[in-house]
XYZ file of C-alpha atoms in Angstrom:
334
model
C 81.387 166.441 140.492
C 78.241 165.157 138.797
C 75.753 167.789 137.675
C 72.301 166.932 139.103
C 70.699 168.051 135.860
C 72.634 165.305 134.000
C 71.247 162.525 136.173
C 68.427 160.477 134.619
C 65.568 158.736 136.272
C 64.545 155.108 136.062
C 62.117 155.826 133.223
C 64.860 157.357 131.101
C 67.150 154.388 131.819
C 64.442 151.938 130.773
C 63.841 153.840 127.546
C 67.569 153.878 126.803
C 67.759 150.094 127.405
C 64.893 149.447 125.016
C 66.477 151.653 122.371
C 69.854 149.905 122.752
C 68.310 146.438 122.531
C 66.352 147.477 119.474
C 69.496 148.723 117.718
C 71.405 145.562 118.625
C 68.583 143.355 117.394
C 68.313 145.315 114.175
C 72.025 144.807 113.531
C 71.818 141.066 114.251
C 68.733 140.743 112.047
C 70.641 142.179 109.104
C 73.546 139.742 109.559
C 73.654 136.248 108.063
C 72.876 133.462 110.548
C 76.454 132.153 110.312
C 77.828 135.514 111.474
C 75.227 136.335 114.097
C 75.524 133.095 116.064
C 77.016 129.716 115.179
C 74.498 126.902 114.908
C 74.180 124.808 118.018
C 75.133 121.608 116.189
C 78.347 123.142 114.791
C 79.323 124.456 118.199
C 78.888 121.015 119.729
C 80.843 119.365 116.908
C 83.736 121.801 117.362
C 83.825 121.114 121.071
C 83.875 117.346 120.499
C 86.837 117.431 118.077
C 90.007 116.147 119.683
C 93.481 117.482 119.009
C 94.405 114.534 116.809
C 91.308 114.900 114.638
C 91.861 118.648 114.397
C 95.460 118.192 113.248
C 94.383 115.555 110.743
C 91.827 117.935 109.206
C 94.336 120.758 108.987
C 96.951 118.480 107.443
C 94.670 116.906 104.835
C 93.218 120.295 103.861
C 96.632 121.266 102.494
C 96.947 120.202 98.806
C 100.714 119.865 99.189
C 100.232 117.286 101.934
C 98.061 115.094 99.712
C 100.449 115.373 96.768
C 103.443 114.643 98.972
C 101.824 111.617 100.627
C 100.739 110.121 97.306
C 104.156 110.571 95.683
C 106.070 109.264 98.708
C 103.736 106.270 98.972
C 104.196 105.448 95.283
C 107.967 105.730 95.573
C 108.027 103.495 98.656
C 105.887 100.873 96.942
C 108.078 101.073 93.857
C 111.244 100.679 95.910
C 109.816 97.611 97.664
C 108.071 95.728 94.870
C 109.616 96.915 91.579
C 112.960 95.111 92.073
C 111.031 91.895 92.791
C 108.980 92.043 89.601
C 111.527 93.579 87.214
C 113.450 91.219 84.963
C 116.900 92.784 85.454
C 119.110 92.984 88.516
C 120.997 96.189 89.404
C 124.382 94.646 88.526
C 123.243 92.480 85.625
C 125.068 93.531 82.463
C 123.571 93.825 78.985
C 126.590 94.957 76.998
C 124.844 94.359 73.686
C 122.429 97.212 74.488
C 124.926 99.426 76.309
C 124.113 103.133 76.224
C 120.716 102.624 74.596
C 117.636 104.632 75.466
C 114.401 103.552 77.178
C 112.613 100.584 75.630
C 110.060 97.927 76.543
C 112.846 95.815 78.014
C 114.864 98.603 79.678
C 112.356 101.140 80.987
C 114.917 103.843 81.830
C 117.539 102.728 79.343
C 121.019 101.247 79.806
C 124.201 103.030 80.857
C 127.600 102.655 79.204
C 128.519 99.791 81.550
C 125.499 97.748 80.443
C 123.536 98.203 83.703
C 119.780 98.669 83.600
C 119.055 102.144 84.970
C 115.533 101.389 86.206
C 116.682 98.393 88.251
C 119.523 100.400 89.797
C 117.259 103.373 90.489
C 114.638 101.333 92.359
C 117.204 99.449 94.450
C 119.070 102.682 95.085
C 115.828 104.384 96.113
C 115.266 101.667 98.711
C 118.678 102.244 100.299
C 118.324 106.030 100.128
C 114.946 105.858 101.914
C 116.382 103.706 104.711
C 119.357 106.012 105.163
C 117.191 109.141 105.069
C 114.663 107.914 107.636
C 117.273 106.335 109.913
C 119.545 109.378 109.865
C 116.663 111.764 110.601
C 115.469 109.700 113.575
C 118.956 109.248 115.042
C 119.706 112.956 114.571
C 116.525 113.856 116.444
C 117.369 111.522 119.324
C 120.887 112.958 119.708
C 119.668 116.553 119.498
C 116.804 115.876 121.903
C 119.087 114.400 124.564
C 121.728 117.109 124.371
C 119.339 120.038 123.916
C 116.861 119.193 126.657
C 119.557 118.247 129.192
C 121.516 121.444 128.526
C 118.415 123.602 128.765
C 117.110 121.909 131.919
C 120.318 121.992 133.977
C 121.268 125.554 132.991
C 119.341 126.929 136.012
C 120.619 124.399 138.556
C 123.344 126.410 140.201
C 127.066 126.183 139.556
C 127.173 122.555 138.444
C 124.191 123.048 136.171
C 125.861 126.004 134.499
C 129.050 123.923 134.120
C 127.224 121.045 132.421
C 125.308 123.460 130.200
C 128.519 125.209 129.183
C 130.212 121.887 128.440
C 127.358 120.749 126.207
C 127.239 124.111 124.401
C 130.996 123.891 123.782
C 130.487 120.353 122.457
C 127.878 121.656 120.024
C 130.196 124.458 118.889
C 133.046 121.970 118.478
C 131.032 119.762 116.138
C 129.926 122.836 114.211
C 133.500 123.834 113.365
C 134.741 120.305 112.600
C 135.177 119.768 108.823
C 132.434 117.168 108.620
C 132.736 116.541 104.885
C 136.402 115.592 105.164
C 135.699 113.233 108.060
C 132.801 111.657 106.190
C 135.024 111.097 103.170
C 137.656 109.565 105.451
C 135.536 107.193 107.548
C 132.721 106.258 105.158
C 134.668 103.817 102.912
C 136.272 102.168 105.964
C 133.045 101.642 107.927
C 131.116 100.398 104.894
C 133.403 97.401 104.636
C 131.331 96.080 107.551
C 127.890 97.360 106.427
C 126.406 100.268 104.512
C 124.159 100.889 107.544
C 127.171 102.520 109.241
C 126.477 105.513 107.019
C 123.398 106.304 109.145
C 125.229 107.084 112.428
C 128.065 108.648 110.460
C 125.698 111.181 108.873
C 123.726 111.694 112.088
C 126.756 112.501 114.236
C 127.452 115.575 112.079
C 123.825 116.720 111.711
C 122.379 117.149 115.223
C 124.025 120.386 116.376
C 121.673 123.084 115.065
C 118.608 121.138 116.195
C 120.144 120.734 119.660
C 120.707 124.481 119.981
C 117.077 125.208 119.134
C 115.822 122.576 121.584
C 118.071 123.976 124.303
C 116.561 127.444 123.868
C 113.015 126.057 123.884
C 113.733 124.001 126.998
C 115.122 127.052 128.808
C 111.821 128.838 128.197
C 109.775 125.895 129.469
C 111.884 125.452 132.610
C 110.633 128.823 133.863
C 106.969 127.846 133.551
C 104.918 127.229 136.695
C 104.163 123.542 136.126
C 107.834 122.673 135.528
C 108.924 124.627 138.603
C 106.209 122.932 140.666
C 107.440 119.552 139.465
C 110.995 120.437 140.483
C 109.943 121.696 143.935
C 107.978 118.482 144.516
C 111.152 116.474 143.995
C 110.092 114.757 140.769
C 112.915 113.001 138.945
C 114.439 115.331 136.294
C 114.109 112.646 133.616
C 110.416 112.310 134.426
C 109.976 116.076 134.301
C 111.661 116.282 130.900
C 109.671 113.372 129.468
C 106.272 114.384 130.849
C 106.355 118.175 130.798
C 109.016 119.435 128.398
C 109.136 117.035 125.460
C 105.328 117.066 124.880
C 105.442 120.866 124.593
C 108.170 120.803 121.935
C 106.948 117.663 120.159
C 105.352 119.580 117.284
C 108.638 121.269 116.370
C 110.494 117.970 116.722
C 108.099 116.250 114.311
C 108.501 118.991 111.723
C 112.294 119.032 112.011
C 112.492 115.234 111.745
C 110.328 115.196 108.630
C 112.412 117.836 106.901
C 115.570 116.061 108.086
C 114.702 113.027 105.960
C 115.173 114.952 102.732
C 118.368 116.579 104.024
C 119.822 113.165 104.894
C 118.893 111.748 101.493
C 120.614 114.655 99.743
C 123.668 114.246 101.969
C 123.986 110.546 101.189
C 123.392 111.183 97.486
C 126.134 113.799 97.397
C 128.624 111.511 99.120
C 127.804 108.613 96.823
C 128.032 110.838 93.759
C 131.630 111.817 94.549
C 132.528 108.207 95.377
C 132.573 108.286 99.193
C 129.056 107.069 99.911
C 127.436 103.732 99.120
C 129.982 101.346 97.656
C 129.769 98.179 95.544
C 128.013 95.709 95.876
C 125.289 98.125 96.965
C 123.773 100.969 95.008
C 121.991 104.213 95.857
C 120.607 107.126 93.882
C 123.980 108.828 94.165
C 125.847 105.913 92.609
C 123.296 105.759 89.787
C 123.861 109.443 89.050
C 127.617 108.896 89.282
C 127.493 106.831 86.070
C 125.905 109.665 84.083
C 126.764 110.475 80.491
C 125.946 114.046 79.519
C 125.455 112.997 75.884
C 122.895 110.353 76.941
C 120.202 112.162 78.995
C 118.448 108.915 79.973
C 121.453 107.982 82.110
C 120.836 110.825 84.572
C 117.414 112.445 84.003
C 115.229 109.529 85.319
C 117.167 108.988 88.578
C 117.435 112.759 89.055
C 113.661 113.090 88.635
C 113.074 110.302 91.168
C 115.393 112.029 93.630
C 113.733 115.414 93.069
C 110.236 113.943 93.447
C 111.226 112.255 96.720
C 112.853 115.335 98.263
C 110.122 117.751 97.157
C 107.359 115.436 98.380
C 108.944 115.033 101.814
C 109.373 118.805 102.054
C 105.726 119.338 101.090
C 104.658 117.009 103.877
C 106.935 118.815 106.320
C 105.502 122.202 105.351
C 101.970 120.859 105.710
C 102.796 119.491 109.168
C 104.189 122.863 110.185
C 101.038 124.638 109.022
C 98.822 122.121 110.811
C 100.710 122.382 114.092
C 101.127 126.161 113.957
C 98.007 127.883 115.353
C 98.923 131.181 113.676
C 98.895 129.767 110.144
C 96.002 130.084 107.753
C 95.367 126.340 107.672
C 94.758 126.241 111.413
C 91.086 126.920 110.838
C 88.837 123.899 111.300
C-alpha cells in the first residue's frame, strides 16, 4: 500500500517538473548541435534519399570499389581496343626475336614460339572476360530457378515435399560428380563447334552451392505474412516468386554473381593452362600462361599480373557491394 506521507501535492510535482526540465536543458546545452538534434535540412535530405542513391553512396565511399571499378574498366577498354591498335596479331610469329624481353616493338616480350605476348594477353583477356561474365550469369539463373522452386514447394503437402526432395537430391548428385574429369572430357569436343560452349559447360558444374543457399532463403520467406497472403489469394506461384521472393534475395544474388565472375575466370584459366580449355585458333589467359618459360620471366609475369589484377578488382567490387547492401556493415552509414 502507498504511504500517505509519501504522496506529493501538485506544487511539489510542478517543482519536480521544472527541475527535471532544467537538468535536461542543461545537458542538451552542453552537447554539440550535431548530437543534440540533427539540423532540419539534413533530416529532410535523409528522408528524400532513395534506396538506389543510398546504395550508390555506400558503394562509392568504399576505396576498394573505386579501385576495382577503375582497374576493371581499364582492362575492359584494353581488351576491346588494344588488339585493334597493336601492330601484331596473337598468332603472328616473329621467330627472329623469339624469347626476347619487352621492347618498343614487343611490349611484353616474345615467347619461344615467336608469338607476341602482349597481343595474346589482350585477346585472351577479351575471351576470359566473356566467359567469366557469361558463366556467372548462367550459373545464377540455374541456381535461382532450382533454389527458389525447391524452397517454395517444400511446404505444399506431399507433392511439394517430393519435388523439393528430388531437387535437393539433384543438387547433391552434381556435388559428388567429378566435375573436373567431365570438363576435361567434354571441353575439347564441344569447342570444335565454338569456344562459347565452355560457358554452359562451366555453369552446369557451378550452380549447386548457390542453389542450396537460395533454397534456404526462400524457405524463410515463404513463411512471411505477405507471401502466405499471396498464396491464400490464389496468386500464381511464378508471380509470387518473381514479385515477393526474388526482390528480397536480390542483394545476395547480385553479390554472388559478382564474385562468381572471378571464380569462372579462374576456372577457365586453369582448364586452358592444362590444355583442356580454350583451343587453337583462339587464345585465353590460360593458354598464354601455358607457354611460360621459367627462365624467361616476361613470358608469364605480365599475363599473370593481368589475371591477378582482374580477379582482385572483381573481388573488391563484390566486397564493396556486400558492404553497401548489408545494413549491419560499417559502410551502411549515409
